[in-house]
Coordinates of C-alpha atoms in Angstrom, one line a residue:
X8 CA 114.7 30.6 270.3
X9 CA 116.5 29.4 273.5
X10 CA 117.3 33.5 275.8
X11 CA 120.7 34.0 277.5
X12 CA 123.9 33.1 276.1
X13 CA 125.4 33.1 279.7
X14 CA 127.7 29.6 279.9
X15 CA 131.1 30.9 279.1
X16 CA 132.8 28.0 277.5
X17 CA 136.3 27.1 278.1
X18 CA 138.3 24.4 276.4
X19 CA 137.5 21.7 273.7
X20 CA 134.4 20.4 273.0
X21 CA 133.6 17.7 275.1
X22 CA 132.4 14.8 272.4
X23 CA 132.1 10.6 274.0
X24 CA 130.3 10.1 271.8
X25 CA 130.4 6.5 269.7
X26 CA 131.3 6.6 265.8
X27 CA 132.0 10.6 266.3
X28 CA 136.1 9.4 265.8
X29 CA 135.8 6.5 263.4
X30 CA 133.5 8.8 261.2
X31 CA 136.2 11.4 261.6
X32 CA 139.0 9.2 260.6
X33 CA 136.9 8.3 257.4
X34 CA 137.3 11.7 256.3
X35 CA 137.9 11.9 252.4
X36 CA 138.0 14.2 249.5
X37 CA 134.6 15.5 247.4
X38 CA 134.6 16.0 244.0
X39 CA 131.0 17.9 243.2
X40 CA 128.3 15.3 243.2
X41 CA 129.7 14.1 246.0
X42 CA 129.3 17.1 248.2
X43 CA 125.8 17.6 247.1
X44 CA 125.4 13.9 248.1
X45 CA 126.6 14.9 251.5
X46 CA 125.0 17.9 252.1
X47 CA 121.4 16.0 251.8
X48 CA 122.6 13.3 254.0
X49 CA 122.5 15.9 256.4
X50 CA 119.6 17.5 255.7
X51 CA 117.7 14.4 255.7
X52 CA 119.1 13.2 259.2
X53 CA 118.3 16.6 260.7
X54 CA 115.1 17.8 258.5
X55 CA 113.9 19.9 261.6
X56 CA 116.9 21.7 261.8
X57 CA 118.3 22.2 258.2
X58 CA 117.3 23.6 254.9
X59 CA 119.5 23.3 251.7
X60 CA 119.1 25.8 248.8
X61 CA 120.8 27.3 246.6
X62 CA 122.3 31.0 245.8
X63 CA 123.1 31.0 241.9
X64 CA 125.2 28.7 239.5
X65 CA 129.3 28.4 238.8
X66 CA 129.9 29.7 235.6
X67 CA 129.7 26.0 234.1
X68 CA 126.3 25.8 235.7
X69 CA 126.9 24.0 239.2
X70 CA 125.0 25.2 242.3
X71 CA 126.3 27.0 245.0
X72 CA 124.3 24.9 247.8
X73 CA 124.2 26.4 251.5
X74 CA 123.0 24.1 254.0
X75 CA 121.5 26.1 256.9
X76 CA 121.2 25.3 260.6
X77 CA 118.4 26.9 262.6
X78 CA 115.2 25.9 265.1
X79 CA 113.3 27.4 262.3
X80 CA 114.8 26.6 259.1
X81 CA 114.4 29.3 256.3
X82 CA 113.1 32.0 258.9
X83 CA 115.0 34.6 260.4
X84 CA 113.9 35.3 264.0
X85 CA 113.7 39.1 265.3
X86 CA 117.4 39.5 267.1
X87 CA 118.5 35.9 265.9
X88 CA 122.0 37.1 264.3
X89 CA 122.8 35.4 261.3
X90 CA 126.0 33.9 260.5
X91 CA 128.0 32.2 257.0
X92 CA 131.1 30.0 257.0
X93 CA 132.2 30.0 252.9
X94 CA 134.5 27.2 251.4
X95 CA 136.6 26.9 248.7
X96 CA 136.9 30.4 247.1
X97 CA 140.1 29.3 245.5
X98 CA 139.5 26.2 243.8
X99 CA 142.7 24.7 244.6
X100 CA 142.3 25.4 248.2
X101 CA 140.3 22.3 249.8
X102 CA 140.7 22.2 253.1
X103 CA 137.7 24.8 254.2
X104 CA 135.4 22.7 251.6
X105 CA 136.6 19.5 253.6
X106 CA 136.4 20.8 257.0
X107 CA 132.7 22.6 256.3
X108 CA 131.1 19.6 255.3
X109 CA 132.3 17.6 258.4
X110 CA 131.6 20.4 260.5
X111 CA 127.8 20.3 259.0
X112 CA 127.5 16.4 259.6
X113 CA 129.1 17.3 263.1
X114 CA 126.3 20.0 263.5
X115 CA 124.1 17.6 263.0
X116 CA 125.5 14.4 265.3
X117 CA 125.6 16.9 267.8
X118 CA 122.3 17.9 268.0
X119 CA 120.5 14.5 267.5
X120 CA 123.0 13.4 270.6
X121 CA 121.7 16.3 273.0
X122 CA 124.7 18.4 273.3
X123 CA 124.2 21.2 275.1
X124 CA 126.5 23.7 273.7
X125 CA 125.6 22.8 269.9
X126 CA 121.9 22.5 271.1
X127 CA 121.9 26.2 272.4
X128 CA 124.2 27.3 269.7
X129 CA 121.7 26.0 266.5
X130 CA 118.6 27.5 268.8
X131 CA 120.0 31.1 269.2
X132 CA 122.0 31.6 265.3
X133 CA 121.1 31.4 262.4
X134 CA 123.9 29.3 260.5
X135 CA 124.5 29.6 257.0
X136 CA 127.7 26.9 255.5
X137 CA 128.2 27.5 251.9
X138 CA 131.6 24.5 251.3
X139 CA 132.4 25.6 247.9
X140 CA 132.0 28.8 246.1
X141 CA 134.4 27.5 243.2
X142 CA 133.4 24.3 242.5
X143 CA 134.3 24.8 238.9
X144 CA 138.0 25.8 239.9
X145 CA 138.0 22.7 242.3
X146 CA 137.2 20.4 239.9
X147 CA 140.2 21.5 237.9
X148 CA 142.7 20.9 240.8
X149 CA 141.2 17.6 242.0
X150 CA 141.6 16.1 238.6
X151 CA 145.1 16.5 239.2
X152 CA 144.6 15.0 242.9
X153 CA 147.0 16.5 246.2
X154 CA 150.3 14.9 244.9
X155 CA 151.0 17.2 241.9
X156 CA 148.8 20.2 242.9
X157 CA 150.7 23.3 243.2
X158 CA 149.3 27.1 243.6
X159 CA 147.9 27.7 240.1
X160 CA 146.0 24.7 239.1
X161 CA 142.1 25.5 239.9
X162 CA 143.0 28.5 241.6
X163 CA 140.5 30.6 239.9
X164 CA 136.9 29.8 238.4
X165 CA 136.5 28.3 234.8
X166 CA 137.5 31.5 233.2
X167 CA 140.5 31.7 235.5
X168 CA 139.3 34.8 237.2
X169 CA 140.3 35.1 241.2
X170 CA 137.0 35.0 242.7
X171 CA 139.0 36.7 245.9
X172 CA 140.2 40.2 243.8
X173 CA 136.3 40.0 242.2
X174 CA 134.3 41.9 244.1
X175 CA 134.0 46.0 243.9
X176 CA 136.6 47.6 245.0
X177 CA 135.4 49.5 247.5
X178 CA 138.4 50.5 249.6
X179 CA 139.3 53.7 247.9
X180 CA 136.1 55.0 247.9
X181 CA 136.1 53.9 251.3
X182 CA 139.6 56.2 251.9
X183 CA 138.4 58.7 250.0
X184 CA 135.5 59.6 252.6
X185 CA 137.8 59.3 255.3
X186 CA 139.7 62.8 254.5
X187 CA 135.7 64.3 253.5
X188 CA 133.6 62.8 256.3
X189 CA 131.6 60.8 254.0
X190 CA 129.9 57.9 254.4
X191 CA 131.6 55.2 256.7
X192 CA 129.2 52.0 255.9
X193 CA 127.4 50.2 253.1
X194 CA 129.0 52.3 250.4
X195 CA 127.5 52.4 247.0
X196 CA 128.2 50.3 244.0
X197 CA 129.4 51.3 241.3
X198 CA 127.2 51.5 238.1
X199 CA 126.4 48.2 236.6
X200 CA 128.7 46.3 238.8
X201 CA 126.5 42.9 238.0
X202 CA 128.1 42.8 234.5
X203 CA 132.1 43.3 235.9
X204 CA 132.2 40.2 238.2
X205 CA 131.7 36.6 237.8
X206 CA 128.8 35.0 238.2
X207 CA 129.6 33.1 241.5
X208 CA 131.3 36.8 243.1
X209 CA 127.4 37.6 241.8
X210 CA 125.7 35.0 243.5
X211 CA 127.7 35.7 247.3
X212 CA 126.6 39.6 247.0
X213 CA 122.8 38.7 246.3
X214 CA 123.3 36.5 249.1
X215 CA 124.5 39.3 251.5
X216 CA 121.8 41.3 250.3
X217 CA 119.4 39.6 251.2
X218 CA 120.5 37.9 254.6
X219 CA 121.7 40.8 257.3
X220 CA 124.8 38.6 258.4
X221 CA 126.3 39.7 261.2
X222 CA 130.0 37.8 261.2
X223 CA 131.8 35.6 258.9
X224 CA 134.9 33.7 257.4
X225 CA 136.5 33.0 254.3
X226 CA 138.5 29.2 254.7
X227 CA 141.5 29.4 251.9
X228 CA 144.6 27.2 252.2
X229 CA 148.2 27.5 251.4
X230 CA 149.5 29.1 255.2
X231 CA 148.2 29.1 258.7
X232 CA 146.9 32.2 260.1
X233 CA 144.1 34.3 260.7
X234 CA 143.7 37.1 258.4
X235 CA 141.5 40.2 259.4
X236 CA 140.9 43.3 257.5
X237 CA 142.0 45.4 255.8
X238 CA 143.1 43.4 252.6
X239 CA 144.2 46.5 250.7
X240 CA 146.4 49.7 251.9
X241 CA 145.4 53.0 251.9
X242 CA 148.5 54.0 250.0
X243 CA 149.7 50.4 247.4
X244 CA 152.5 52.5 245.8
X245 CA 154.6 51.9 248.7
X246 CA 156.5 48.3 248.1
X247 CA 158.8 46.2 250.2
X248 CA 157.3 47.9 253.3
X249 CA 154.4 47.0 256.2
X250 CA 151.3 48.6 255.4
X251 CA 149.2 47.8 258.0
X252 CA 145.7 49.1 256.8
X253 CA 143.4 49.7 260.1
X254 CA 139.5 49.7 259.8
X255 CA 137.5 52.0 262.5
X256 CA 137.1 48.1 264.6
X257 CA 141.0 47.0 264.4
X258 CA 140.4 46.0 268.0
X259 CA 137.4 43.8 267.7
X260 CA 138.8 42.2 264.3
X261 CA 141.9 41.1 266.6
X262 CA 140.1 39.7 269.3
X263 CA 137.9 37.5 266.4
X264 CA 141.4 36.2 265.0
X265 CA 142.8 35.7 268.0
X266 CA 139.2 33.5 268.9
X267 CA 139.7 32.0 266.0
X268 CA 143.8 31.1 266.7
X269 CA 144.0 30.0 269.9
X270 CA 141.3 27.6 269.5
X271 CA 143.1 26.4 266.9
X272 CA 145.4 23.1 268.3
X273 CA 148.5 25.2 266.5
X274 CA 147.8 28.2 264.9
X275 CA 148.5 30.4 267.9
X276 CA 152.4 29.5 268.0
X277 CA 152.8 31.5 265.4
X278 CA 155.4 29.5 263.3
X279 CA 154.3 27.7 260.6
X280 CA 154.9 26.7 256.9
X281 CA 158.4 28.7 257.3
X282 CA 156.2 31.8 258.4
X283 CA 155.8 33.4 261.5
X284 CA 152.7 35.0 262.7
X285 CA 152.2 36.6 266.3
X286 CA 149.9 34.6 267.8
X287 CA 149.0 33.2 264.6
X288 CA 147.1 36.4 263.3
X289 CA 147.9 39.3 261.0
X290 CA 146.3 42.2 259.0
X291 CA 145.9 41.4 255.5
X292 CA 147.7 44.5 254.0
X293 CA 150.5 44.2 256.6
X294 CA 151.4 40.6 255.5
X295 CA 151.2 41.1 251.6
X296 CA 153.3 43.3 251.8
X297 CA 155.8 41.7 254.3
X298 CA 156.1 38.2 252.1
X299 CA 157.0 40.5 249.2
X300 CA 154.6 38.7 247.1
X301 CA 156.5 35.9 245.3
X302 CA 155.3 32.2 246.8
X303 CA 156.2 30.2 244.4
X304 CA 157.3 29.9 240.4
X305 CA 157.5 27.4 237.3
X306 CA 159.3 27.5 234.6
X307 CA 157.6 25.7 231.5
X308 CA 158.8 26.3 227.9
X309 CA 160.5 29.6 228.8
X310 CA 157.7 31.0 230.0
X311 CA 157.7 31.9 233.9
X312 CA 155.1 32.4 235.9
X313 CA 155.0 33.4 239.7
X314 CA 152.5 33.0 241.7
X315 CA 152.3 36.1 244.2
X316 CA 149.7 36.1 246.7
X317 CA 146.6 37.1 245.0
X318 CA 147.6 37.4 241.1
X319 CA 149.8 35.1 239.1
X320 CA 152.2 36.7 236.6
X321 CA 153.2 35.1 233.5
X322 CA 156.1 36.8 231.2
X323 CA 159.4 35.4 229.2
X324 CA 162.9 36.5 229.5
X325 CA 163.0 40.7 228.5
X326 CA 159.3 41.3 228.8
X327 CA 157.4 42.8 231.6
X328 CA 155.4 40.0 233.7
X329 CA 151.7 40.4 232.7
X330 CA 148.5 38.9 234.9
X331 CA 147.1 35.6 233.2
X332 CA 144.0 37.0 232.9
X333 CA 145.7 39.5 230.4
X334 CA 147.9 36.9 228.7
X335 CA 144.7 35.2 227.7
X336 CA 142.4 38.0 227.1
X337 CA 140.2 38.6 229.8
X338 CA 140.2 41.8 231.9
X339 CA 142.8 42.2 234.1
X340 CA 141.7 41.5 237.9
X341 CA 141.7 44.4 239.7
X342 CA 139.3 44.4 242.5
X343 CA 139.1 43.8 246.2
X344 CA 139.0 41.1 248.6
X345 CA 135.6 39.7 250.1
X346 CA 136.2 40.2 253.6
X347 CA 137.1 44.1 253.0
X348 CA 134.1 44.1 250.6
X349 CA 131.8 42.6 253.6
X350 CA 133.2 44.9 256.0
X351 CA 132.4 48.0 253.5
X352 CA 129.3 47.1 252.1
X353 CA 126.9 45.2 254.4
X354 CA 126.6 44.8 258.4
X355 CA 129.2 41.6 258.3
X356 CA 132.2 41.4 260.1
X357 CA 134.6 38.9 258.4
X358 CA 137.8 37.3 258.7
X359 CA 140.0 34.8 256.4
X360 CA 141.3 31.7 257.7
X361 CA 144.6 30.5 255.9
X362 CA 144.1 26.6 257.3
X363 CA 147.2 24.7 255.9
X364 CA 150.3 24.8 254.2
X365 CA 149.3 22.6 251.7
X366 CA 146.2 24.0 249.5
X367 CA 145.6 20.5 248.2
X368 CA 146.3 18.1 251.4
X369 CA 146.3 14.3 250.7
X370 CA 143.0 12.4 252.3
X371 CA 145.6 10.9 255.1
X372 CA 145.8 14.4 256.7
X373 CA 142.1 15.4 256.7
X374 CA 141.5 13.5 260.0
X375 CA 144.3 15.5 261.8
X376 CA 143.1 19.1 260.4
X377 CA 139.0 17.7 261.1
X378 CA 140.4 17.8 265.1
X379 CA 142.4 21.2 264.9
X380 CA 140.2 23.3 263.5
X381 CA 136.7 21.6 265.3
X382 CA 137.0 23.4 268.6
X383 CA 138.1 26.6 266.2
X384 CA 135.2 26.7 264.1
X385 CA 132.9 26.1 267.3
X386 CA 134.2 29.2 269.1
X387 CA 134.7 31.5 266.4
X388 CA 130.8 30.8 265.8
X389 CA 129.9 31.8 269.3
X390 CA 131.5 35.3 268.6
X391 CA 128.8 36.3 266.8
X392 CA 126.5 36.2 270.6
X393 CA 128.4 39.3 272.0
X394 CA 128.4 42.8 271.9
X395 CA 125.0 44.8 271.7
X396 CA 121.3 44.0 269.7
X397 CA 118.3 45.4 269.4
X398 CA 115.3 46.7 268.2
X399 CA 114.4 50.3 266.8
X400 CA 111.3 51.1 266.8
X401 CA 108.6 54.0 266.2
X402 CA 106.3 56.3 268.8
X403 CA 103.2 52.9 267.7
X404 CA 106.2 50.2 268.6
X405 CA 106.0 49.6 264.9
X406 CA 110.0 47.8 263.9
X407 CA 111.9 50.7 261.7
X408 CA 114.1 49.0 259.2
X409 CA 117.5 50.8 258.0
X410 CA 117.9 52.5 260.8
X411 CA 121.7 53.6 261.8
X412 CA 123.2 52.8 265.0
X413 CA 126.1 54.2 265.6
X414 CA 128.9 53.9 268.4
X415 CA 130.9 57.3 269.5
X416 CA 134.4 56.6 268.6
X417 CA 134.0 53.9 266.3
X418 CA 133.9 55.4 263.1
X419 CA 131.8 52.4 261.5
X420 CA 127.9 52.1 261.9
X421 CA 125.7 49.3 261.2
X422 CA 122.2 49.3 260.1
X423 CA 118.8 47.4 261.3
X424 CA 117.3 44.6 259.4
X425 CA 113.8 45.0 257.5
X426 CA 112.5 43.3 261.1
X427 CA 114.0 46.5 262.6
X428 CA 116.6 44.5 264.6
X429 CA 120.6 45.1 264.7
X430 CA 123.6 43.3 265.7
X431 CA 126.5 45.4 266.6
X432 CA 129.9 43.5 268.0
X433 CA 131.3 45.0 270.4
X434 CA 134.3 44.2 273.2
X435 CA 133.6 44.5 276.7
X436 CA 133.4 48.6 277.6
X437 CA 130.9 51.5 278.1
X438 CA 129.8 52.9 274.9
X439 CA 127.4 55.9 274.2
X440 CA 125.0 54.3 271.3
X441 CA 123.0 56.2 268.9
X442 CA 120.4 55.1 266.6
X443 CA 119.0 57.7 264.4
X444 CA 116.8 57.0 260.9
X445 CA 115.6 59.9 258.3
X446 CA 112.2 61.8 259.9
X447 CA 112.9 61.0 263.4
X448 CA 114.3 62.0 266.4
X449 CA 117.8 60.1 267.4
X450 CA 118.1 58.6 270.5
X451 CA 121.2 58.2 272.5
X452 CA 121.8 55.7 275.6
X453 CA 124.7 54.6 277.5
X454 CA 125.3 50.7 277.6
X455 CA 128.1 48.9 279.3
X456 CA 129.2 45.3 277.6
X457 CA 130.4 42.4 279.4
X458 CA 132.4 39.1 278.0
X459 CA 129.6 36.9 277.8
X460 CA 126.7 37.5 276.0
X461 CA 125.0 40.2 273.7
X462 CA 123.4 43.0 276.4
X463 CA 120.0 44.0 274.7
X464 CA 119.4 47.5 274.1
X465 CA 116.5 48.9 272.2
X466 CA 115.4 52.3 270.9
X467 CA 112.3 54.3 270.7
X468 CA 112.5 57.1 268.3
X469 CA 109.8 59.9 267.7
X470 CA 108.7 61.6 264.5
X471 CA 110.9 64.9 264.1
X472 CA 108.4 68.1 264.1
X473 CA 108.5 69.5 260.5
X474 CA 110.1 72.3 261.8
X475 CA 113.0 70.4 263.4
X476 CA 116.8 70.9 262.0
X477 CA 118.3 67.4 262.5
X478 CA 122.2 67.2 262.6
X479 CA 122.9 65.2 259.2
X480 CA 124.3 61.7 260.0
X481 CA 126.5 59.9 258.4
X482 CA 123.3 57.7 256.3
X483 CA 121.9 61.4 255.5
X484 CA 125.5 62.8 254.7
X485 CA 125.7 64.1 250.8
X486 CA 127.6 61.4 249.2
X487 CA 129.2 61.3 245.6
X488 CA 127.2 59.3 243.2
X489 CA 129.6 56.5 241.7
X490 CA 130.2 58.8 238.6
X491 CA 131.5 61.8 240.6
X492 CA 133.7 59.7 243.0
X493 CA 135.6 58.1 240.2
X494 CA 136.0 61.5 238.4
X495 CA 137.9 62.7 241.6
X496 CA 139.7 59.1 242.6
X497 CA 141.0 59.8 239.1
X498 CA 141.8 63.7 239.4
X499 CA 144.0 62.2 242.8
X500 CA 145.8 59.1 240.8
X501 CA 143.7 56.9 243.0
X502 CA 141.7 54.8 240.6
X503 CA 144.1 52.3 239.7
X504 CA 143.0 50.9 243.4
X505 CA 139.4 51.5 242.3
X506 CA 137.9 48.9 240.0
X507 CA 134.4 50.8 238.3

């Protein structure tokens, strides 16, 4: 692994190199077999540097295939932070699973051609690209093609389920500790969550179990902006009104949209598709409930349907609108988002990235969005190099795994990996850091980060004499087992947020 992240790089990648634009400008759509097809292309003309495999089945049986870029393929290296891109959530959005496979076969050009930046970039991360996590949903809109597409064809997996409002909801539990100091990370599960989401929302949280990701995004389609959390307000009842929903890292979350936006060749000014968006970025809960949901609507044998944001509503003349998913018999969607769910449940920081007004674009215009986004999905990679790492380890230098670390005023702590090292993004500032594990002593030191890279701060921690009374932390805090919560989100009219 290549030490020092120190080049501070400013503008867009510089390319010159031959066939990088006539392979760009050959840039088409891929139905499923020919994805896989691409994806081991790659592989094959970077085997040193890739590895392919696979982290469950669609509900119709495809694989979800991530192709992964590293110096050591299939390993993860002490204080290597790891890092996903995911595709195609929506089925009927296509852009992120267009742009994820030319950024892998870009990856990969890049690296056989000895650029620096990409050189340093595979050497020191751990990259994990997953293009589609629908492909069942995708095949539905494609057999329709870009020129009749609209925002309901494919959207959601076979059993038209959005794979977006799939995953626990963990937000009001989340809200709920917030008034009784409980826990502020990796919040428990409700009981047998595997059997209330689909398989592929199943396959992603296996996946973030068992890889300590460190930053992310979610590519959907259909408006251009970057989306950062939270998804869902602390108080939905209110309508018609902004709801901006904060998490404990609102300021760092910012900065990674903004990253994201102004590398972007015209996200950052802000207008676009009819919408305007500060600098191109917004908090999810503030802007559902500023584009007062409805997007679009059909009217097809006097049934209407509307098509508002994250749930499509289906009802005739004199009835109440009712969710698809109810009209045909299924249970009605009602969990959270998968950026809020990474945020609350695991050490990953991720945003969404709305990439084009059209969800379906026509072949023509892949080229054009290829060239805005590359430089964006370049620098928003980087991000995950700054801040503070580590490693925790015992009085025999032995790595301590689940370890907290926790920042004074940031009311959101992050755990080690079972190598005993931790990632914790962070802007430039002093911070007073704390990394404290059951049995031990805590240990407290003052760090100061600068813009560049990750400043490297370990801990040493010492068994706590039998007789010691450790302060509880927030890991060690009493917590309310998934029963008890929901008795009480219930007893306070809060569980219709709360999907157990």
């Amino acid at each position: 692994m290549w030490l020092g992240w120190n080049i501070v790089w400013l503008g867009a990648l510089l390319i010159g190199l031959n066939g990088t634009v006539a392979w760009a400008s050959d840039i088409q759509h891929h139905r499923y077999e020919e994805l896989v097809r691409a994806l081991f292309v790659v592989q094959s003309e970077c085997p040193y540097i890739t590895r392919i495999y696979s982290i469950g089945r669609s509900v119709e049986g495809r694989h979800l295939y991530v192709l992964e870029f590293s110096d050591t393929p299939g390993i993860h290296e002490a204080m290597e932070p790891e890092f996903k891109y995911v595709g195609n959530m929506h089925g009927n959005e296509v852009l992120g699973r267009e742009l994820l496979i030319q950024l892998s076969q870009f990856l990969c050009e890049e690296y056989r051609a000895g650029n620096q930046r990409i050189t340093r970039l595979i050497h020191d991360t751990r990259i994990h690209i997953l293009p589609t996590m629908n492909p069942d949903g995708y095949e539905v809109a494609a057999k329709q093609g870009p020129e009749f597409n609209g925002y309901l064809v494919g959207r959601g997996n076979s059993r038209e389920v959005d794979l977006n409002r799939n995953f626990p909801d963990l937000n009001a539990l989340m809200y709920y500790y917030e008034k009784t100091n409980g826990r502020n990370h990796h919040l428990p599960l409700p009981d047998n969550w595997e059997h209330q989401v689909e398989l592929e929302t199943l396959a992603v949280i296996k996946w973030m179990q068992n890889y300590n990701f460190v930053l992310s995004a979610n590519l959907h389609g259909g408006a251009v902006v970057a989306n950062y959390p939270f998804d869902k307000s602390r108080d939905p009842r209110i309508r018609g009104k902004t709801t901006y929903a904060t998490t404990p890292d609102d300021k760092i979350f910012k900065k990674l949209a903004r990253t994201y936006s102004y590398a972007h060749s015209w996200m950052h000014k802000g207008w676009n598709c009819g919408d305007f968006f500060d600098e191109g970025i917004t908090n999810g809960a503030s802007w559902y409930s500023l584009s007062k949901g409805i997007l679009e609507c059909y009217d097809s044998n006097e049934l209407r349907s509307c098509f508002c944001k994250d749930r499509t509503y289906f009802w005739t003349e004199g009835e109440e609108p009712k969710t698809y998913s109810h009209l045909i018999g299924l249970p009605v969607e009602a969990g959270t988002g998968m950026q809020d769910f990474n945020y609350l449940y695991t050490n990953c920081f991720e945003i969404t990235l709305e990439l084009s007004c059209d969800k379906f674009p026509p072949a023509s215009a892949l080229s054009r969005e290829w060239l805005g986004n590359r430089e964006a999905l370049i620098s928003f990679l980087e991000q995950v190099h700054h801040g503070i790492k580590g490693m925790v380890y015992d009085n025999n230098n032995n790595p301590i795994g689940n370890a907290e670390i926790s920042v004074a005023g940031i009311n959101h702590d992050v755990t080690t990996g079972v190598d005993g090292d931790y990632f914790r993004l962070l802007l430039p500032g002093t911070y007073t850091v704390t990394a404290s594990t059951s049995g031990y002593l805590p240990s407290t030191s003052t760090v100061t980060v600068g813009p560049a890279e990750a400043i490297q701060l370990h801990f040493y921690l010492k068994v706590a004499p039998k007789d010691t009374n450790l302060t509880q932390s927030h890991h060690s805090k009493k917590n309310l087992s998934s029963a008890k919560a929901r008795a009480l989100l219930q007893k306070e009219n809060h569980l219709e947020t709360y999907s157990w």
